XYZ file of C-alpha atoms in Angstrom:
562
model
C -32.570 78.364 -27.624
C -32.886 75.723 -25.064
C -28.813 75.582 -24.572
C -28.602 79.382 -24.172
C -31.466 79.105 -21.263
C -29.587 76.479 -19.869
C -26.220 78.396 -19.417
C -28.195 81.271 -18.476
C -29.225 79.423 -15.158
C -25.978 77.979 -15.174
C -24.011 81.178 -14.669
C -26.578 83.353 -12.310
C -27.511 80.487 -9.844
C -28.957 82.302 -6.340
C -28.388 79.850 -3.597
C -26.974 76.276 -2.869
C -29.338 74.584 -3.855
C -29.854 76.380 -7.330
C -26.296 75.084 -8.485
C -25.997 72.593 -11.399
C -23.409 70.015 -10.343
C -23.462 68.383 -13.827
C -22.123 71.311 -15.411
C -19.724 72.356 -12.454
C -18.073 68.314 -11.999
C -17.846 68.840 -16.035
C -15.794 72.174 -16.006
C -13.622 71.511 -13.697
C -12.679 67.348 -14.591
C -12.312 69.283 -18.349
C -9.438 71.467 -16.525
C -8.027 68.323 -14.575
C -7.606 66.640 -17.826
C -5.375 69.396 -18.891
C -3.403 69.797 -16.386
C -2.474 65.862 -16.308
C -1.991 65.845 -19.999
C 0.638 69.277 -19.351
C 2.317 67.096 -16.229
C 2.429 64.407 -18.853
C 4.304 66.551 -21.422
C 6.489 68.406 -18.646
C 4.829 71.692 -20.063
C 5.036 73.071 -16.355
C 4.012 76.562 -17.830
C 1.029 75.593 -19.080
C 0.655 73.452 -15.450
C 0.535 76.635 -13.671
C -1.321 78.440 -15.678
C -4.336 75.888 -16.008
C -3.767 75.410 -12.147
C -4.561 79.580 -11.777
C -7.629 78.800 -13.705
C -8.965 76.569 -11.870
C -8.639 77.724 -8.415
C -10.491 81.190 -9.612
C -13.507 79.603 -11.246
C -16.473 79.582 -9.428
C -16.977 75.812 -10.454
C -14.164 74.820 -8.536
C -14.650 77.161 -5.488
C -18.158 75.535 -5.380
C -16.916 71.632 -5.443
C -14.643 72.700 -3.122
C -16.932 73.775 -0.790
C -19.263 70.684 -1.794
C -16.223 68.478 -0.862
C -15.471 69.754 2.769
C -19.217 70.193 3.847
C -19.668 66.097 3.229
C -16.745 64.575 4.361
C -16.957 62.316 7.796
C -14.981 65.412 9.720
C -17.750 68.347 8.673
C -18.602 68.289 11.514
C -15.427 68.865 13.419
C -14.533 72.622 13.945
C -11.313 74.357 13.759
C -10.280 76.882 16.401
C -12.986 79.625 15.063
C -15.276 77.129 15.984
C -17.798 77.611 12.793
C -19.143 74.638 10.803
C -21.166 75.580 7.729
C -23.945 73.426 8.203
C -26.305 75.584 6.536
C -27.269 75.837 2.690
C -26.947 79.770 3.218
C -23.179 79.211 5.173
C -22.255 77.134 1.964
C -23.380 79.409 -0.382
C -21.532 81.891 1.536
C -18.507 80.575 1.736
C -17.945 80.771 -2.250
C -17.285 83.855 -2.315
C -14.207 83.964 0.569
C -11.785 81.418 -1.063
C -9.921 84.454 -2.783
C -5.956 84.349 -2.587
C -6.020 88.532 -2.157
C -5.833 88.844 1.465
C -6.293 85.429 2.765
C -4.489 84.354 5.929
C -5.006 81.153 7.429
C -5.946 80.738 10.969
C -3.643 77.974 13.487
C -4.652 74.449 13.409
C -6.734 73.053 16.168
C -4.453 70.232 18.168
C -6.737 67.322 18.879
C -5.218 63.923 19.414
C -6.528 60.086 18.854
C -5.436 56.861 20.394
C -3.179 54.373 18.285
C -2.986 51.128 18.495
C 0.458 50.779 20.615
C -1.246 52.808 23.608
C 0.553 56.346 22.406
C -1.651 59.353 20.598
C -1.280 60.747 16.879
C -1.783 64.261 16.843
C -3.993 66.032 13.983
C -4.354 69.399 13.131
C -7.822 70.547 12.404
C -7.884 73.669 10.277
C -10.861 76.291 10.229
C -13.372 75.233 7.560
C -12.076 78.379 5.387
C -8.815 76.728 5.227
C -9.744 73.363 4.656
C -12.122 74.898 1.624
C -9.119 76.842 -0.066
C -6.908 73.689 0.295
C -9.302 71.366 -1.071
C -9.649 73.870 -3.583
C -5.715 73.755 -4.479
C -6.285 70.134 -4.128
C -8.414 70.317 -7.565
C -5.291 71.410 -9.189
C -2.671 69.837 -7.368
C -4.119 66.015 -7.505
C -3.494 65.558 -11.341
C -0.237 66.319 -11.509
C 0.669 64.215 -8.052
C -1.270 61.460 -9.899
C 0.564 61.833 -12.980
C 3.969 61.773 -11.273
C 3.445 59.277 -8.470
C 5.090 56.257 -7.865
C 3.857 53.227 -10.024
C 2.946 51.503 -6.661
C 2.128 54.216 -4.297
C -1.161 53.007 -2.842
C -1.635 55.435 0.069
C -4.234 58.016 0.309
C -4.562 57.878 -3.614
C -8.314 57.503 -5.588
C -9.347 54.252 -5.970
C -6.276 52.909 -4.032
C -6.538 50.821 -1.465
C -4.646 48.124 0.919
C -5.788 45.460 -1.072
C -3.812 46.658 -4.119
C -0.909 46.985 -1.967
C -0.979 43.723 -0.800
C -1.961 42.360 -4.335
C 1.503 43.916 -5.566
C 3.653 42.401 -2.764
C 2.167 38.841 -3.867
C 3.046 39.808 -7.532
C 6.592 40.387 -5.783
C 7.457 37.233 -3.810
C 4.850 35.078 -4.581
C 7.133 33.019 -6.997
C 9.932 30.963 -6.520
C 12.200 32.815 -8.888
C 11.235 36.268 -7.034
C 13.280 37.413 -4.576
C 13.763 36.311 -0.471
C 14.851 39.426 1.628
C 12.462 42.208 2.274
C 13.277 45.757 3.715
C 10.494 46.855 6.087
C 10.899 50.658 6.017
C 9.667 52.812 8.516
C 9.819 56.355 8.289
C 10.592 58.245 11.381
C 7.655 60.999 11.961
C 7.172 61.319 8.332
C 4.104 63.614 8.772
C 5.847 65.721 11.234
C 9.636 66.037 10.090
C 9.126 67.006 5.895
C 11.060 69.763 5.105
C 9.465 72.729 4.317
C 12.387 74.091 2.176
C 12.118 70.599 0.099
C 8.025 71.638 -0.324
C 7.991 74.711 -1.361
C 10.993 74.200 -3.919
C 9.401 70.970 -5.638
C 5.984 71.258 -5.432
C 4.286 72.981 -7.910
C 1.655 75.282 -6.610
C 1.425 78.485 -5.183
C 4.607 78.818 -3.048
C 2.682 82.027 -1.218
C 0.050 80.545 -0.450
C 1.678 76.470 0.490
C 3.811 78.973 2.633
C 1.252 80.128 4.461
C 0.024 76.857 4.966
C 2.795 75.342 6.232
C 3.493 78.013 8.534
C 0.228 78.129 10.295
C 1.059 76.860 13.876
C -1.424 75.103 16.215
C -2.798 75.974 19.395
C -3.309 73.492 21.633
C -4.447 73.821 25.153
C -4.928 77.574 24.575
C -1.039 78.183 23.541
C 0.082 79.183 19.683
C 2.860 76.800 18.880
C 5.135 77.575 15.458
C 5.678 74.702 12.809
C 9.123 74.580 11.660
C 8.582 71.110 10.027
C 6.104 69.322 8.644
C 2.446 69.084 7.302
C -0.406 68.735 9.579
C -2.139 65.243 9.370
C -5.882 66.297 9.452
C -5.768 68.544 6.630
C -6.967 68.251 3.161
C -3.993 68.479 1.318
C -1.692 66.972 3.518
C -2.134 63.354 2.158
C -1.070 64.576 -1.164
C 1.670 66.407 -0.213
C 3.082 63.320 1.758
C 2.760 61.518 -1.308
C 4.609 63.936 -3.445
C 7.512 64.175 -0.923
C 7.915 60.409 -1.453
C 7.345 60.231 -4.794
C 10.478 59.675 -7.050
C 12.052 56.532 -4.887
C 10.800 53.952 -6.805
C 12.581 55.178 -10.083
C 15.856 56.044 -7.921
C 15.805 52.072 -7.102
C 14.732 51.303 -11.577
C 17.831 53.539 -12.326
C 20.100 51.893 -10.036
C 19.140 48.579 -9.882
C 17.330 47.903 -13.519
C 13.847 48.439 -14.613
C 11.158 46.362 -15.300
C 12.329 43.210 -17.380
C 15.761 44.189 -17.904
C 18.709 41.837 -16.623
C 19.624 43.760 -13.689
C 16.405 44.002 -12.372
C 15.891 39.839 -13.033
C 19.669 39.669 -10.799
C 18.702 42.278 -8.322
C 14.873 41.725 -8.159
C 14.680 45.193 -6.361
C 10.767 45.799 -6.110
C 8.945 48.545 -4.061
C 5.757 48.543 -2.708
C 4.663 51.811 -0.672
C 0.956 53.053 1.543
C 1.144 56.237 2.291
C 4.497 56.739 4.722
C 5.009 52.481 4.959
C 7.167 50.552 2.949
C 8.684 47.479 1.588
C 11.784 47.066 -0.647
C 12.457 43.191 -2.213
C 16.278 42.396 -2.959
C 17.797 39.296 -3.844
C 20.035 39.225 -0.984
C 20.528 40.486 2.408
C 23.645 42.157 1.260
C 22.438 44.229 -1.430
C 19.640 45.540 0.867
C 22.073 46.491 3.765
C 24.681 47.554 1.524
C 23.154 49.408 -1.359
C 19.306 49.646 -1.238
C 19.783 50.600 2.411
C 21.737 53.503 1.934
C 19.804 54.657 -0.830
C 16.747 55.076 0.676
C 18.755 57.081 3.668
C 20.230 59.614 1.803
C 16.881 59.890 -0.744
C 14.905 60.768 2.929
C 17.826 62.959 4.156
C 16.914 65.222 1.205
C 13.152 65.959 2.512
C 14.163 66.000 6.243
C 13.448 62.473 6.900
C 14.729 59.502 8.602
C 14.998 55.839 8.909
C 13.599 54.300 12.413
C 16.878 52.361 13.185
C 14.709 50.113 15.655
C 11.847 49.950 13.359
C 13.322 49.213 9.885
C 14.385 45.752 9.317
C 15.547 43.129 7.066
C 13.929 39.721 6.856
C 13.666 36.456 5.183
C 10.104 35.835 3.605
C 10.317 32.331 5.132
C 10.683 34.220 8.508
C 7.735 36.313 7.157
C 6.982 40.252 8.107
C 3.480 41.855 8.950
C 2.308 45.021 6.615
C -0.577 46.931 6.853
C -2.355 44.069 9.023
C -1.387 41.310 7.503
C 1.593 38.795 8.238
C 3.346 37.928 4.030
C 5.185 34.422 4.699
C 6.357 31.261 2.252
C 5.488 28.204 3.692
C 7.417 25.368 1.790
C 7.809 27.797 -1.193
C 4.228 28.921 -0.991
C 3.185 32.502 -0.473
C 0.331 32.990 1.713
C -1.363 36.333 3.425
C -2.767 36.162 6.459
C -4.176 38.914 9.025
C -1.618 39.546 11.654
C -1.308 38.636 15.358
C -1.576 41.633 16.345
C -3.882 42.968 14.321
C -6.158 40.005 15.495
C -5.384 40.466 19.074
C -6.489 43.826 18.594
C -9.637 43.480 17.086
C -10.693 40.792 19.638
C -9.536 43.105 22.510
C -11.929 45.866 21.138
C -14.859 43.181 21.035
C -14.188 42.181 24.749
C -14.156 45.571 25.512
C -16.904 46.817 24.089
C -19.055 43.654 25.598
C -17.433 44.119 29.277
C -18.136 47.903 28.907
C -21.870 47.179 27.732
C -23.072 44.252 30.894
C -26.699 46.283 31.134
C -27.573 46.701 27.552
C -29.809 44.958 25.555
C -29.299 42.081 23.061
C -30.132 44.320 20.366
C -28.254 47.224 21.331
C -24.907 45.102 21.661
C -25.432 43.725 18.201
C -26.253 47.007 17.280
C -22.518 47.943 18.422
C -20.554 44.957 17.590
C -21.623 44.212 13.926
C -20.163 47.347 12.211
C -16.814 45.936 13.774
C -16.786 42.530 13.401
C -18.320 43.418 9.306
C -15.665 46.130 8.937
C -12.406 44.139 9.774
C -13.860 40.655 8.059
C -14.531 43.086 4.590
C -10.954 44.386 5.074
C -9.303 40.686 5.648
C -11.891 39.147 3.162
C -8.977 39.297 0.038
C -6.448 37.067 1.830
C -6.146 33.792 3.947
C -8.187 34.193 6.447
C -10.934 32.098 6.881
C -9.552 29.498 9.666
C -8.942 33.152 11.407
C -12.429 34.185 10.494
C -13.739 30.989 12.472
C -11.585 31.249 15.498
C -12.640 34.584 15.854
C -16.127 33.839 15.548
C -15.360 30.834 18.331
C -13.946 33.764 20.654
C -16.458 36.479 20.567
C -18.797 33.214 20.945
C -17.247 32.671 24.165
C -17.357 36.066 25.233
C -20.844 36.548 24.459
C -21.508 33.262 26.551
C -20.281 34.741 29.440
C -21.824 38.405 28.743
C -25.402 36.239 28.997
C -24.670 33.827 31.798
C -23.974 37.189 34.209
C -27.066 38.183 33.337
C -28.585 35.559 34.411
C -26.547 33.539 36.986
C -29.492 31.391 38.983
C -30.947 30.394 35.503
C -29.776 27.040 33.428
C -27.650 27.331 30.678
C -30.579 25.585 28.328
C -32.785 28.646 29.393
C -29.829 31.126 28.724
C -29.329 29.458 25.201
C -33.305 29.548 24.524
C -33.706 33.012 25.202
C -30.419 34.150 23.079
C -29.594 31.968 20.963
C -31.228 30.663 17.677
C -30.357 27.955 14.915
C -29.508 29.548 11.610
C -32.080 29.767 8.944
C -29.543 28.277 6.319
C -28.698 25.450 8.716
C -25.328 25.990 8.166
C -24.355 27.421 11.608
C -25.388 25.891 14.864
C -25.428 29.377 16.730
C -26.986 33.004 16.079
C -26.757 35.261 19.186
C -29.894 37.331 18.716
C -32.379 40.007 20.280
C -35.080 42.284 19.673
C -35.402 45.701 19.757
C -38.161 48.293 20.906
C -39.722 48.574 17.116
C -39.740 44.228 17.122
C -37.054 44.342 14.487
C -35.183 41.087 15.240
C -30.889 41.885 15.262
C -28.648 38.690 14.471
C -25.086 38.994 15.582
C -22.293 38.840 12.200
C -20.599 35.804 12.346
C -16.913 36.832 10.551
C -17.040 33.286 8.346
C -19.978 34.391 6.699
C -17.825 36.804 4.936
C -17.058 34.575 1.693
C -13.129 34.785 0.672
C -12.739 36.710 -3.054
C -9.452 37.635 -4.540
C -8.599 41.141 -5.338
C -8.554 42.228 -8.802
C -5.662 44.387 -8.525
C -5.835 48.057 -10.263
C -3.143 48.536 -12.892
C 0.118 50.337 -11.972
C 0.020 52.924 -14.535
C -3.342 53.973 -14.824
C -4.068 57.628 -14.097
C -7.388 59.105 -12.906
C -6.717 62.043 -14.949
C -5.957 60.680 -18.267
C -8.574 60.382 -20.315
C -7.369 56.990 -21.755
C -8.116 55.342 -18.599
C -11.394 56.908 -18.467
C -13.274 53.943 -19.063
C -11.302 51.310 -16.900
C -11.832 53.246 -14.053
C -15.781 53.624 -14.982
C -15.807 49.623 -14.846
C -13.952 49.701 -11.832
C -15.742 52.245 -9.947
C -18.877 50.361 -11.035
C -17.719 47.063 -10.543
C -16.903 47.976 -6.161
C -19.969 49.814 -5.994
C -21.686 46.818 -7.315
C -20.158 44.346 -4.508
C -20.941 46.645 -1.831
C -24.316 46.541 -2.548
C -24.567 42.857 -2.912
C -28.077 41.191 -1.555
C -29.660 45.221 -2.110
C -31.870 43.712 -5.138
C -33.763 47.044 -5.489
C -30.713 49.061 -5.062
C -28.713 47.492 -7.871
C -31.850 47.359 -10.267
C -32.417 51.002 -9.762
C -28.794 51.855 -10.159
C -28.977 49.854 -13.521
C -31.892 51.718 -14.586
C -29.589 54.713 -14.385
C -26.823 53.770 -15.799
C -24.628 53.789 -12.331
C -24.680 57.435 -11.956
C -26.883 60.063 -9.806
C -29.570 61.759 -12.503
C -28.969 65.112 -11.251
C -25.110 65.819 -11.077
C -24.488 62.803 -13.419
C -21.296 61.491 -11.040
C -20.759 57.895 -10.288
C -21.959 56.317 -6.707
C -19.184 54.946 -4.652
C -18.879 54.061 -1.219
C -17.338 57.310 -0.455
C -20.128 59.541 -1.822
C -22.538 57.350 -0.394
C -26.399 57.226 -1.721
C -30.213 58.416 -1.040
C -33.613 56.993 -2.608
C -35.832 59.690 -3.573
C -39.216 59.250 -4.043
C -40.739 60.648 -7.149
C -44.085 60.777 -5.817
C -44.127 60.783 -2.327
C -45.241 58.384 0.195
C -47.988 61.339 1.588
C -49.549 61.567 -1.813
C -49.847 58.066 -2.507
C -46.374 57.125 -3.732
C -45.144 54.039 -2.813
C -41.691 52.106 -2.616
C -41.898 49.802 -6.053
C -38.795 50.641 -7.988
C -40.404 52.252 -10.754
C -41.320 55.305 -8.431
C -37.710 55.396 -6.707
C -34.515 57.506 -7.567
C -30.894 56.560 -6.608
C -29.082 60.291 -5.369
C -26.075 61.953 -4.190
C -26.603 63.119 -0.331
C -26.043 67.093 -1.309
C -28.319 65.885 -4.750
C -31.254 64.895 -2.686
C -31.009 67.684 -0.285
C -31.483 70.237 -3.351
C -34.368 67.988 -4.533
C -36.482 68.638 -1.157
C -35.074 72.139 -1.117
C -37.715 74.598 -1.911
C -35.411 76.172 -4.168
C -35.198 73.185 -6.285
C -38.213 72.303 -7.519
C -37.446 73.462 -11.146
C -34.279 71.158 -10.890
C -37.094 68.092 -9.500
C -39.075 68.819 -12.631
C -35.896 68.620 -15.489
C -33.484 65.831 -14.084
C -36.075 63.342 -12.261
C -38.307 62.591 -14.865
C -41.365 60.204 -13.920
């Protein structure tokens, strides 16, 4: 009796709010399963079919919609200008991700600053089409995770740099392994795929990846065509990047030997890719000009792609070669990772900036702007060599921030300048602690980078799959295991989390960094409730919305129990 009531409010929910994300994340990660385990078999029949199921079911339409309202661009419109910001909008849109009829609108051109001083230029569809492709993205990510590369690393789940750069030690950090690297870069890659090669290989909906691809842009009030290419800025875009590179790292096995085999111990041909960059290991500088070299070329020249003649080079690892921020060099036979010159000179260069930009601000509100930097770049070097780096860099924003207080206050001493900004460290470890108080009396300290301690990298295994239930409980540990470190020093957060065994009690998913977290109190703080753990709840963002919804309070009542 009580499972019939359940699926009864299961199937006739009546607003946002009154959905049950347990059962929908169950439904559709049931269909995921499938279609991995059909990739797996090459049943593509069966792919397609379990793909048509799940972009029709309500459960996916709803995640969908889920996934797109919560992201960091929900905010962003496309060229209809609408953001659905509103439970009602959400609910809403459900119902209009239907295939009959649908036409996507043109891409909104916006462009960003990179690093070298040029822009990249994204395309920012309306939130209708970003829904229906992170809809097809339900069905499309198992079988691009089933089929990917062994060490693709780019824009994959619970893939990151760090794995990248654990592989390429793994590569050349021996002295048997091998001395020449390939640095590949690909020229455009976003902008130059073929879409003949996409809508022959990959296997969704040609209509409606046609319609995609074929959007156009406007930008600066003009409707340009797209010949070529998938927007960067859409949902699906990563992936199907991913898939058009997919397949080069078992040209090179077949070719060159796989794993353990005697040609691959004489060659020691290795790949290592993140997202559209590249490395390729060879025992020689003439076997990576001569064979591995051409290879690659004519493997591009099939999707529309091409090698940056300028850009793509050959080097010893004594010489060393910088990837993905980092500078990979043998000193004396020794393999060490560093951060890059030029990815330090650019961080540093955004710290001056932002000070010199900031001469009338507060002590606080400085802090306030420098320490998600300065934490954000030490976290992402904090796997490799860095902490003589970390300490210079602390010595140079020191420096800066010297002279940022000494403007202030030219006709004063510098022993009344230190005073007033300046404080020893509690731990008595560091001699210096730029510091200031805000309006509220909260007291800010400025992040010194060599507090960040140094921890290697447990690297994630090459073949695991997402989608395949055998892995199911390695990536549980591992999920748990980063959320765990990211909350390090949150006492009451991790004991909570504990308490409910790592997931959120209402849609029973996982935290992670990317989902992000709420406390709920069970009894509120205006009836008494206070903040002791025992009267605190660990929830999704969209999860503690639909608690304080007044459509919710059922849901309150059966998942939150006191």
């Amino acid at each position: 009796m009580s499972t019939s009531t359940v699926v009864s409010a299961v199937s006739r929910p009546i607003g946002w709010h009154t959905l049950h994300w347990r059962y929908h994340h169950r439904r559709v990660r049931k269909l995921q399963v499938r279609i991995a385990k059909a990739t797996l078999d090459r049943q593509w029949r069966r792919v397609k079919s379990l793909q048509r199921m799940l972009v029709r079911s309500f459960s996916a339409k709803a995640l969908a919609v889920k996934r797109i309202t919560e992201n960091p661009g929900r905010r962003t419109p496309g060229v209809d200008k609408q953001t659905w910001s509103t439970p009602e909008s959400k609910w809403k849109a459900i119902s209009q991700l239907k295939r009959t009829g649908y036409k996507p609108l043109p891409l909104r051109r916006i462009y960003i600053p990179k690093a070298n001083g040029k822009s990249r230029p994204l395309g920012i569809p309306a939130m209708r089409d970003r829904a229906m492709q992170a809809l097809w993205l339900l069905a499309l990510e198992p079988v691009a995770e089933t089929t990917a590369d062994r060490n693709s690393y780019g824009f994959r789940p619970l893939r990151n740099t760090a794995d990248a750069t654990g592989q390429i030690f793994i590569c050349l950090g021996n002295r048997s392994t091998a001395e020449w690297v390939l640095e590949g870069d690909i020229k455009g890659c976003f902008d130059n795929i073929s879409h003949d090669w996409l809508l022959e290989n990959i296997p969704m909906d040609r209509q409606i990846l046609r319609k995609w691809l074929k959007a156009g842009f406007m930008d600066k009030g003009t409707l340009y065509a797209t010949d070529n290419g998938t927007p960067q800025g859409s949902p699906v875009s990563p992936v199907l990047a991913n898939m058009c590179l997919d397949g080069l790292e078992q040209k090179l096995a077949e070719q060159f030997g796989r794993k353990n085999t005697a040609p691959a111990r004489r060659h020691k041909v290795n790949y290592v890719r993140f997202a559209d960059d590249f490395i390729c290991t060879g025992s020689s500088r003439a076997l990576l000009v001569k064979e591995v070299k051409p290879l690659i070329i004519q493997f591009m020249a099939e999707r529309g792609l091409t090698l940056s003649e300028e850009k793509t080079l050959i080097t010893h690892i004594d010489k060393g070669f910088d990837f993905l921020g980092r500078n990979i060099r043998k000193y004396n036979g020794k393999l060490l990772i560093k951060p890059s010159k030029k990815n330090l000179k650019n961080h540093l260069s955004k710290i001056r900036s932002i000070i010199e930009k900031n001469q009338m601000v507060t002590a606080a509100q400085l802090i306030i702007l420098l320490n998600p930097i300065i934490r954000g770049w030490a976290n992402y070097h904090r796997h490799i060599v860095a902490k003589e780096t970390f300490s210079y860099v602390d010595h140079q924003i020191w420096r800066k921030i010297w002279q940022w207080c000494r403007r202030r206050h030219s006709n004063k001493g510098a022993g009344w300048v230190y005073r007033k900004y300046f404080r020893s460290s509690r731990t008595g470890t560091y001699r210096w602690l730029f510091h200031g108080e805000d309006r509220n009396g909260k007291i800010w300290d400025l992040m010194l980078s060599s507090t960040v301690p140094i921890r290697r990298h447990i690297k994630i295994r090459t073949e695991a799959n997402l989608y395949d239930i055998r892995w199911e409980t390695y990536f549980e540990h591992r999920q748990d295991n980063i959320w765990a470190e990211s909350q390090k020093g949150k006492r009451k957060i991790t004991a909570i989390w504990h308490r409910q065994n790592h997931t959120c009690p209402l849609c029973g998913q996982r935290f992670t960094k990317e989902t992000g977290w709420h406390i709920h109190h069970k009894v509120k703080k205006t009836l008494g409730g206070g903040d002791e753990p025992d009267n605190l709840v660990l929830l999704h963002p969209n999860c503690h919305r639909q608690i304080h919804s007044n459509e919710a309070g059922s849901l309150d009542r059966e998942f939150i129990k006191a």
